[in-house]
Amino acid sequence: MRRYLTDPAKYPQTRFDLVKEAVISGLVVLVLVVIASVALGVPYVKPLTIQQVATKEPVLFLQTAAHELDDTSAIAQYGPPYNNGTGSLQAIGSFHPQTILGVTTPINPAQVDVLRPLSMAVPLDPALKPALSTWNAASRSQQDTWVNAYLQALPRARVAGGAVQVPRTADGPVPAMLSALRALGSGGLMSGALDRLSPVYRYDVAPSLLFLQGAALHQMAQRYDLLGGEWGIMHDELSYPGPWWLTPYTALYQIPPYSTSPAGDLMAAYTMLIILLLLLAIPFLPGVRELPHKLRIYRLVWRDWYHSVERGPGATTRGAQAEKRRQAT
Amino acid sequence: MSRRGYESSNWTQAVRRRAETFTWDMLLPTEQPIYVRSVVYSFGALTLGALVVVVVSGIVLAANGPFWWQTPGAGVFMRGIHYWGVQAFFFFMILHLTAQFFMGSWRLGRAGTWILGVLSFAVSVVTAFTGYLSRGDFFSQWNQVQSKDAFNGAGIGGWFDVLNNGQIYGLHIAVLPAILIAMVSLHLLLVRRHGVVPPYPAENERLERGPAR
Ligand code: HEM
């Protein structure tokens, strides 16, 4: 029985210079890339700092800090890897891989974001000391009552000339503590006081970013249409092409259940994993692996070859040549 | 023990025998089958060209450090080369991947080439993402706080900590590129070893020779 050709070496050959091909492709790309960077530049938007929030959005800053102090912020309730909360714990039934690695970056926002920076500031502002002692000596429920009273008064605060006047209420040492914290922030000292998970290598910016992550970053993101429902980072980069290769992934977030479920991230991640496995398996999947043959798009790629073998003027010679080579082995 | 058995149980010799099959003529052929005649065949080379641009510009960026590439001038220009190199890399890689799919290039023993290609694609996406996080501007911050929920929810956030710039930067400039370059090298070795995949049988061939895979 006659077998069809499988070995590239048995086809008629033409001369070919791989080094030339490689150099040409490299130069083509280099030229395109240089033109693009000269003509279009590269995206950059100044980072958001705690200092900016403390000076430009003082009420937002105080509100964020009060929630951190009271353990009612999103991060205080988040769950692994920061703590044992359940606020952002994603689960499908009893499947919650988030808990497997446990709490690997322990973050207690009240301590990290408020109390420790304040105790560091005591030498600069000795008046802070009694406020901190009062806070530390109080019971948990007393602390809650103070913060709640403060949070209720805060929306009625008057902001004038960089100072925030919160109406007087039964909020104990909270106003003194938080306005000292804001002074630290508007002076530009706060992120340095926060990001010290390791004493020397201050590469881990979890504390400062987690402080900013709520309302502050969202307000700024909204200005740039970056929110998840707006295709998130796909809208990235102002008018530049963002990471468009993430489209299949970000597309998931536009449709239910990914867009509606609290475990949307978990579902999207595992959906992508399944898609990756399917892509890997294409050569072995009956039905899928025959697809390109059925679609016949390959006939465009090898147009000249089919032309010569099937009907072109060289058909007989080239077909016969190939056949001869095949028979010779 | 037979000589054959001895040889096949000795992995150093197996490696040597395998290495001997990689000749210069195989790696840098002077001939190709005549069916290799289409722009489609340059997509892989263009992807590789873009990868070289990305790696070289990345080395220059890493050598000078974050302040340099955030300061207008040569640093920002080099960041532009790196950025547009990545755009070109993905552009050509998607063209290459699509073309290889429609050519059924996994046929006739080339499944490994396909698998390494898909894995390279996956590693490239993660590498590019860590790059976005390492830029050090507002977009980095935003992507950090947004994506942490995804990685945490998926169960790897406890290790892959997008808020830890040290870890993410190290992954971006050393670990992931090393993995990617190793995979692409293996991908190319396999391409050369098997030779360019032959076309599906022609109409008249198919009649004589039965259905093709
Ligand atoms: C890092 C990115 C990649 C680079 C630098 C690269 C490079 C190349 C090059 C230079 C070739 C030979 C020339 C050609 O046919 O275009 C090739 C062949 C091939 N590539 Fe890729 N590739 C990459 C990613 C991929 C991906 C994502 C896939 C598929 C999912 C893939 C699948 C293939 C296959 C199946 C072949 C063999 C074609 C044949 O035997 O004729 N590659 N690759």
XYZ file of C-alpha atoms and ligand atoms in Angstrom:
585
model
C 0.000 0.000 0.000
C 1.237 3.477 -0.836
C 1.912 5.807 2.043
C 1.690 9.555 1.885
C 4.796 11.649 2.372
C 5.737 12.340 5.951
C 9.395 13.222 5.836
C 10.387 16.797 4.896
C 13.744 15.523 3.643
C 12.032 13.519 0.904
C 10.408 16.554 -0.688
C 12.190 18.470 -3.407
C 14.448 21.039 -1.728
C 15.282 24.640 -2.503
C 18.180 26.747 -1.292
C 17.583 28.515 1.971
C 19.589 30.872 4.172
C 18.400 30.725 7.769
C 20.961 33.256 8.975
C 19.688 35.760 6.424
C 16.066 35.102 7.442
C 16.929 35.615 11.105
C 18.868 38.846 10.514
C 16.120 40.260 8.309
C 13.360 39.438 10.820
C 15.367 40.927 13.658
C 15.987 44.142 11.718
C 12.333 44.421 10.629
C 11.185 44.199 14.231
C 13.851 46.592 15.457
C 12.900 49.230 12.878
C 9.181 48.907 13.671
C 9.839 49.150 17.396
C 12.124 52.179 17.149
C 9.609 53.985 14.927
C 6.800 53.229 17.376
C 8.741 54.411 20.425
C 9.872 57.633 18.754
C 6.474 58.425 17.248
C 4.221 57.272 20.082
C 6.303 57.356 23.241
C 5.394 55.154 26.143
C 2.636 55.381 28.773
C 3.291 56.669 32.265
C 0.955 58.136 34.874
C 2.477 59.398 38.114
C 1.838 57.004 40.998
C -0.662 57.857 43.699
C 0.935 58.637 47.070
C -0.485 58.671 50.563
C 0.765 62.253 50.774
C -1.522 63.243 47.892
C -4.541 61.655 49.548
C -3.730 63.259 52.927
C -3.484 66.742 51.407
C -6.067 66.642 48.612
C -8.683 64.282 50.081
C -8.324 64.848 53.841
C -11.760 63.501 54.772
C -11.218 60.375 52.694
C -7.868 59.904 54.412
C -9.380 60.229 57.900
C -12.238 57.908 57.023
C -9.843 55.256 55.679
C -7.637 55.540 58.767
C -10.626 55.331 61.135
C -11.792 52.102 59.493
C -8.277 50.665 59.710
C -8.089 51.613 63.385
C -11.398 49.923 64.076
C -10.644 46.773 62.039
C -13.640 47.492 59.825
C -11.673 48.122 56.613
C -11.783 45.716 53.700
C -8.248 44.563 54.474
C -8.922 43.993 58.171
C -11.620 41.505 57.153
C -9.900 40.239 53.987
C -8.706 36.733 54.813
C -5.596 34.901 53.546
C -2.855 35.767 52.843
C -3.156 38.809 55.170
C -5.256 37.477 58.036
C -7.902 34.946 58.961
C -10.912 37.042 57.969
C -13.497 35.900 55.456
C -14.423 39.218 53.825
C -12.595 38.475 50.571
C -12.366 34.722 50.842
C -13.429 33.256 47.516
C -15.042 29.848 47.485
C -17.011 27.606 45.183
C -18.889 25.439 47.645
C -16.243 24.044 49.943
C -13.451 24.651 47.403
C -11.395 27.637 48.548
C -7.751 27.335 47.445
C -7.119 30.748 49.017
C -6.746 29.091 52.425
C -4.226 26.445 51.328
C -1.075 28.530 51.762
C -2.513 30.263 54.821
C -1.573 33.683 56.178
C 1.807 34.362 54.547
C 1.836 38.190 54.790
C 0.279 38.856 58.172
C -1.109 42.386 58.226
C -2.984 43.870 61.157
C -4.142 47.175 59.650
C -4.855 48.886 62.999
C -1.278 48.210 64.087
C 0.515 48.571 60.752
C -1.409 51.530 59.331
C -2.231 53.589 62.434
C -0.809 52.608 65.805
C 2.763 51.849 64.820
C 3.245 54.960 62.638
C 1.807 57.019 65.497
C 4.128 55.529 68.086
C 6.989 56.287 65.685
C 5.774 59.886 65.536
C 5.692 60.396 69.321
C 9.215 61.886 69.484
C 8.107 64.465 66.853
C 4.805 65.212 68.545
C 4.960 64.469 72.301
C 1.294 65.523 72.716
C 0.401 62.251 70.986
C 1.562 60.177 73.905
C -1.439 60.701 76.223
C -3.887 60.087 73.337
C -2.189 56.788 72.533
C -2.132 55.742 76.186
C -5.843 56.484 76.519
C -6.561 54.415 73.405
C -4.422 51.484 74.500
C -5.926 51.435 77.982
C -9.523 51.430 76.721
C -11.636 48.316 76.258
C -12.434 47.048 72.791
C -16.057 48.152 73.008
C -15.024 51.605 74.202
C -12.680 51.891 71.213
C -15.500 50.867 68.873
C -17.829 53.457 70.368
C -15.229 56.215 69.907
C -14.523 55.306 66.281
C -18.224 54.992 65.446
C -18.953 58.401 66.928
C -16.026 59.836 64.978
C -17.128 58.228 61.711
C -20.636 59.635 62.172
C -19.343 63.143 62.781
C -16.795 63.040 59.954
C -19.158 63.706 57.014
C -20.121 66.990 58.706
C -16.491 68.055 59.013
C -15.467 71.491 57.723
C -12.378 71.583 55.582
C -10.658 74.939 55.443
C -7.102 75.873 54.568
C -5.805 72.339 54.892
C -7.344 71.874 58.356
C -10.229 69.517 59.032
C -12.675 70.573 61.740
C -14.632 67.517 62.884
C -17.725 68.405 65.011
C -17.182 67.684 68.691
C -18.577 64.341 69.802
C -17.814 61.538 72.233
C -14.866 60.193 70.216
C -12.169 60.141 72.910
C -8.581 60.239 71.631
C -9.535 59.364 68.025
C -9.470 62.923 66.556
C -6.078 63.655 68.127
C -4.645 60.370 66.860
C -5.988 60.626 63.339
C -5.110 64.244 62.766
C -1.558 63.402 63.881
C -1.603 60.540 61.375
C -2.788 62.902 58.664
C 0.055 65.280 59.531
C 2.430 62.370 59.020
C 0.739 61.663 55.690
C 0.694 65.223 54.370
C 4.315 65.608 55.396
C 5.166 62.634 53.152
C 6.423 60.424 55.973
C 3.643 57.893 56.069
C 4.521 55.340 53.388
C 8.002 55.155 54.889
C 6.443 54.432 58.256
C 4.162 51.783 56.730
C 6.351 49.830 54.328
C 8.749 48.253 56.788
C 7.750 44.614 56.769
C 11.463 43.955 56.488
C 13.878 46.342 58.172
C 16.283 46.788 55.278
C 14.761 45.663 51.974
C 11.686 47.882 51.736
C 10.473 46.215 48.549
C 7.202 44.956 49.934
C 4.707 47.790 49.521
C 1.701 45.803 50.774
C 0.953 48.094 53.775
C 0.922 51.382 51.843
C -0.898 49.951 48.834
C -3.474 48.278 51.020
C -4.027 51.615 52.745
C -4.588 53.249 49.344
C -6.455 50.381 47.766
C -9.974 51.281 48.778
C -11.635 54.549 47.899
C -8.467 56.475 47.053
C -7.199 54.312 44.197
C -10.709 53.634 42.963
C -11.456 57.333 42.630
C -8.330 57.772 40.561
C -9.003 54.618 38.523
C -12.490 55.828 37.728
C -10.971 58.934 36.218
C -9.117 56.674 33.775
C -11.982 54.189 33.181
C -9.959 51.356 34.650
C -12.603 49.616 36.740
C -13.276 45.914 36.229
C -16.677 46.484 34.621
C -14.965 48.817 32.160
C -12.587 46.055 31.011
C -10.194 46.975 33.796
C -6.619 47.024 32.689
C -7.608 46.529 29.054
C -8.470 50.211 29.046
C -5.026 50.700 30.404
C -2.461 53.152 29.189
C -4.618 56.093 28.140
C -4.597 55.864 24.350
C -1.878 53.209 24.176
C -2.482 49.549 23.436
C -2.679 47.911 26.841
C -2.047 44.242 27.532
C -4.541 43.202 24.846
C -3.277 39.622 25.033
C -5.229 39.335 28.289
C -8.500 39.874 26.373
C -9.835 36.320 26.782
C -9.275 36.631 30.527
C -10.710 40.121 31.021
C -13.638 39.213 28.758
C -14.728 36.682 31.364
C -15.300 39.519 33.829
C -17.890 41.059 31.515
C -20.243 38.078 31.681
C -22.038 36.221 34.483
C -21.266 34.284 36.571
C -17.784 35.853 36.611
C -19.119 39.394 36.721
C -21.643 38.704 39.457
C -20.232 35.999 41.737
C -18.131 36.956 44.765
C -15.924 34.044 43.699
C -15.568 35.507 40.175
C -11.768 35.723 40.400
C -11.494 32.125 41.458
C -13.751 30.979 38.617
C -11.937 33.103 36.041
C -8.531 31.784 37.117
C -9.587 28.154 36.859
C -11.426 28.776 33.586
C -8.160 30.100 32.157
C -6.326 27.060 33.485
C -8.799 24.779 31.717
C -8.435 26.771 28.485
C -4.640 26.449 28.769
C -4.915 22.686 29.239
C -7.219 22.449 26.221
C -4.749 24.428 24.099
C -1.963 22.103 25.221
C -4.095 19.087 24.380
C -5.146 20.150 20.872
C -2.770 17.684 19.147
C -4.458 14.836 21.038
C -8.111 15.870 20.973
C -10.090 13.911 18.361
C -12.298 16.317 16.447
C -10.228 19.361 17.326
C -6.970 18.098 15.867
C -8.693 17.373 12.537
C -10.248 20.827 12.491
C -7.511 22.581 10.478
C -7.762 19.846 7.851
C -11.503 20.385 7.547
C -11.218 24.181 7.512
C -8.812 23.995 4.531
C -7.167 27.301 5.380
C -3.845 25.484 5.055
C -4.439 25.435 1.309
C -3.748 29.172 1.271
C -0.447 28.748 3.088
C 0.752 25.992 0.788
C -1.026 27.416 -2.261
C 1.995 27.122 -4.532
C 2.694 23.585 -3.480
C -0.829 22.343 -4.158
C -0.871 24.271 -7.372
C 2.262 22.532 -8.562
C 1.230 19.090 -7.398
C -2.386 19.193 -8.499
C -2.575 21.054 -11.756
C 0.156 23.631 -12.368
C 2.604 23.327 -15.256
C 5.190 21.832 -12.943
C 2.673 19.376 -11.542
C 3.961 16.311 -13.236
C 7.627 17.035 -12.721
C 7.386 18.120 -9.090
C 4.888 15.460 -8.143
C 6.970 12.837 -9.898
C 10.147 14.156 -8.303
C 8.609 13.866 -4.860
C 7.338 10.432 -5.668
C 10.757 9.313 -6.863
C 12.402 10.493 -3.666
C 9.800 8.730 -1.651
C 10.341 5.484 -3.489
C 14.096 5.763 -3.199
C 13.880 5.158 0.548
C 25.162 -6.936 31.031
C 24.944 -6.367 27.298
C 26.644 -3.356 25.843
C 23.305 -2.064 24.643
C 21.762 -2.414 28.059
C 24.732 -0.675 29.620
C 24.482 2.207 27.210
C 20.797 2.760 27.540
C 20.975 2.748 31.313
C 23.723 5.363 31.338
C 22.191 8.804 31.073
C 25.411 10.670 30.381
C 25.948 8.566 27.281
C 22.336 9.006 26.305
C 22.784 12.767 26.504
C 25.929 12.546 24.372
C 24.225 10.397 21.744
C 21.304 12.806 21.663
C 23.678 15.766 21.304
C 25.431 14.123 18.381
C 22.212 14.222 16.391
C 22.283 18.039 16.494
C 24.574 18.872 13.625
C 25.273 22.338 12.279
C 23.504 21.452 9.089
C 20.430 20.515 11.061
C 20.521 23.708 13.130
C 21.322 26.040 10.226
C 20.009 24.307 7.126
C 21.034 25.464 3.682
C 18.001 23.842 2.077
C 14.311 23.669 2.837
C 11.518 21.624 1.240
C 9.912 23.600 -1.606
C 6.590 23.901 0.198
C 8.242 26.315 2.644
C 7.188 29.397 0.717
C 4.866 31.766 2.523
C 5.035 34.819 4.778
C 3.477 32.574 7.393
C 6.892 31.001 7.907
C 8.385 34.312 8.969
C 5.979 34.823 11.892
C 8.042 32.553 14.133
C 11.250 34.314 13.182
C 9.625 37.718 13.729
C 8.451 36.568 17.175
C 11.997 35.521 17.928
C 13.324 38.851 16.628
C 10.952 40.715 18.936
C 12.024 38.510 21.845
C 15.646 39.459 21.204
C 14.732 43.172 21.159
C 12.796 42.732 24.406
C 15.596 40.843 26.157
C 18.362 43.220 25.071
C 16.409 46.382 25.976
C 15.414 44.701 29.245
C 19.063 44.071 30.096
C 19.819 47.771 29.493
C 16.856 48.797 31.685
C 17.866 46.444 34.496
C 21.459 47.629 34.355
C 20.376 51.233 34.930
C 17.543 50.734 37.383
C 14.056 52.139 38.009
C 14.979 55.818 38.464
C 16.588 55.816 35.058
C 13.619 54.479 33.168
C 11.239 56.854 34.970
C 13.344 59.914 34.167
C 12.725 61.546 30.786
C 15.579 61.024 28.373
C 17.443 57.894 27.389
C 15.752 55.822 30.104
C 12.238 56.571 28.946
C 13.284 55.963 25.337
C 14.697 52.574 26.262
C 11.492 51.783 28.127
C 9.674 52.656 24.890
C 11.790 50.137 22.976
C 11.055 47.505 25.593
C 7.328 48.306 25.633
C 6.852 48.296 21.857
C 9.075 45.243 21.584
C 6.621 43.422 23.832
C 3.699 44.631 21.708
C 5.450 43.303 18.594
C 6.350 40.058 20.359
C 2.738 39.289 21.227
C 1.472 40.482 17.864
C 3.745 38.130 15.931
C 3.316 35.313 18.438
C -0.477 35.374 18.009
C -0.074 35.378 14.213
C 2.415 32.500 14.506
C 0.192 30.505 16.855
C -2.884 30.988 14.670
C -1.000 30.028 11.532
C 0.482 26.925 13.155
C -3.017 25.919 14.225
C -4.460 26.225 10.729
C -1.493 24.284 9.347
C -2.032 21.519 11.896
C 1.670 21.760 12.686
C 1.504 19.259 15.525
C 1.162 16.438 12.989
C 3.671 13.676 12.431
C 5.385 13.683 15.792
C 5.439 17.455 16.398
C 3.104 17.590 19.409
C 6.066 18.497 21.632
C 6.781 21.564 19.506
C 3.165 22.683 19.883
C 3.149 22.061 23.638
C 6.352 24.040 24.151
C 4.836 26.822 22.054
C 1.693 26.997 24.194
C 3.769 26.911 27.381
C 5.970 29.712 26.019
C 2.838 31.725 25.379
C 1.596 31.175 28.944
C 4.966 32.092 30.461
C 5.131 35.164 28.205
C 1.785 36.405 29.518
C 2.924 36.072 33.136
C 6.264 37.699 32.320
C 4.581 40.634 30.611
C 2.241 41.029 33.539
C 5.066 41.189 36.069
C 6.588 43.815 33.776
C 3.480 45.974 34.010
C 3.695 45.707 37.772
C 7.368 46.729 37.734
C 6.896 49.956 35.804
C 6.363 51.872 39.034
C 3.566 54.214 38.008
C -0.132 54.499 38.767
C -1.013 51.658 36.390
C 1.359 49.360 38.275
C -0.279 50.280 41.576
C -3.741 49.782 40.154
C -2.893 46.415 38.606
C -1.241 45.351 41.860
C -4.261 46.004 44.052
C -6.701 44.682 41.451
C -4.867 41.499 40.568
C -4.013 40.550 44.153
C -7.631 39.455 44.612
C -7.383 37.228 41.544
C -4.138 35.583 42.633
C -5.320 35.284 46.233
C -8.643 33.804 45.166
C -6.919 31.301 42.886
C -4.799 30.142 45.804
C -1.327 31.248 44.679
C -1.345 34.758 46.206
C 0.247 33.344 49.342
C 3.368 32.760 47.265
C 3.025 34.967 44.168
C 2.717 38.246 46.061
C 1.972 41.056 43.611
C 2.372 43.655 46.368
C 5.963 42.579 46.929
C 7.911 44.583 44.372
C 11.113 42.720 45.201
C 9.657 39.341 44.330
C 7.784 40.534 41.247
C 10.794 42.412 39.862
C 13.067 39.413 40.441
C 10.590 37.156 38.662
C 10.303 39.639 35.812
C 13.970 40.243 35.107
C 15.506 36.881 35.957
C 13.346 33.869 36.719
C 10.616 34.120 34.094
C 12.883 35.237 31.209
C 15.242 32.344 32.003
C 12.336 29.897 31.823
C 10.995 31.507 28.652
C 14.345 31.504 26.888
C 14.906 27.854 27.800
C 11.474 26.911 26.459
C 11.877 28.861 23.231
C 15.310 27.298 22.667
C 13.864 23.849 23.093
C 10.958 24.800 20.826
C 13.395 25.829 18.103
C 15.540 22.720 18.549
C 12.464 20.567 18.090
C 11.449 22.508 14.982
C 14.877 21.925 13.456
C 15.011 18.301 14.526
C 11.721 17.337 12.921
C 12.016 19.589 9.901
C 9.197 21.853 8.756
C 5.906 20.003 8.846
C 4.830 18.769 5.375
C 1.558 20.007 3.865
C -1.599 17.981 4.218
C -1.754 15.570 1.260
C -2.883 17.167 -1.998
C -6.277 16.319 -3.520
C -4.870 13.710 -5.884
C -2.577 12.331 -3.193
C -5.409 11.934 -0.763
C -7.391 9.764 -3.165
C -4.479 7.405 -3.546
C -3.201 7.422 -0.006
C -6.163 7.553 2.276
C -7.182 10.160 4.795
C -4.618 12.342 6.485
C -4.379 13.459 10.009
C 8.018 32.586 22.423
C 7.395 32.563 21.352
C 7.700 31.732 20.138
C 8.786 31.786 19.312
C 9.980 32.722 19.445
C 8.592 30.802 18.282
C 9.457 30.588 17.246
C 9.265 29.657 16.248
C 10.046 29.556 15.048
C 11.206 30.481 14.665
C 9.566 28.505 14.331
C 10.044 28.014 12.958
C 9.576 28.927 11.856
C 8.105 28.976 11.686
O 7.475 27.959 11.350
O 7.531 30.046 11.930
C 8.491 27.920 15.083
C 7.761 26.811 14.694
C 6.645 26.331 15.374
N 5.968 26.973 16.381
Fe 6.699 28.535 17.442
N 7.408 30.146 18.497
C 6.823 30.691 19.624
C 5.594 30.378 20.156
C 4.760 29.380 19.657
C 3.410 29.149 20.065
C 2.668 30.000 21.104
C 2.949 28.064 19.361
C 1.614 27.377 19.394
C 0.820 27.339 20.346
C 4.007 27.615 18.507
C 3.927 26.520 17.673
C 4.873 26.190 16.726
C 4.878 24.992 15.943
C 3.857 23.861 16.052
C 5.984 25.071 15.095
C 6.441 24.015 14.122
C 6.077 24.338 12.750
C 6.588 23.259 11.815
O 7.031 22.192 12.242
O 6.494 23.512 10.639
N 5.091 28.447 18.685
N 8.324 28.644 16.248
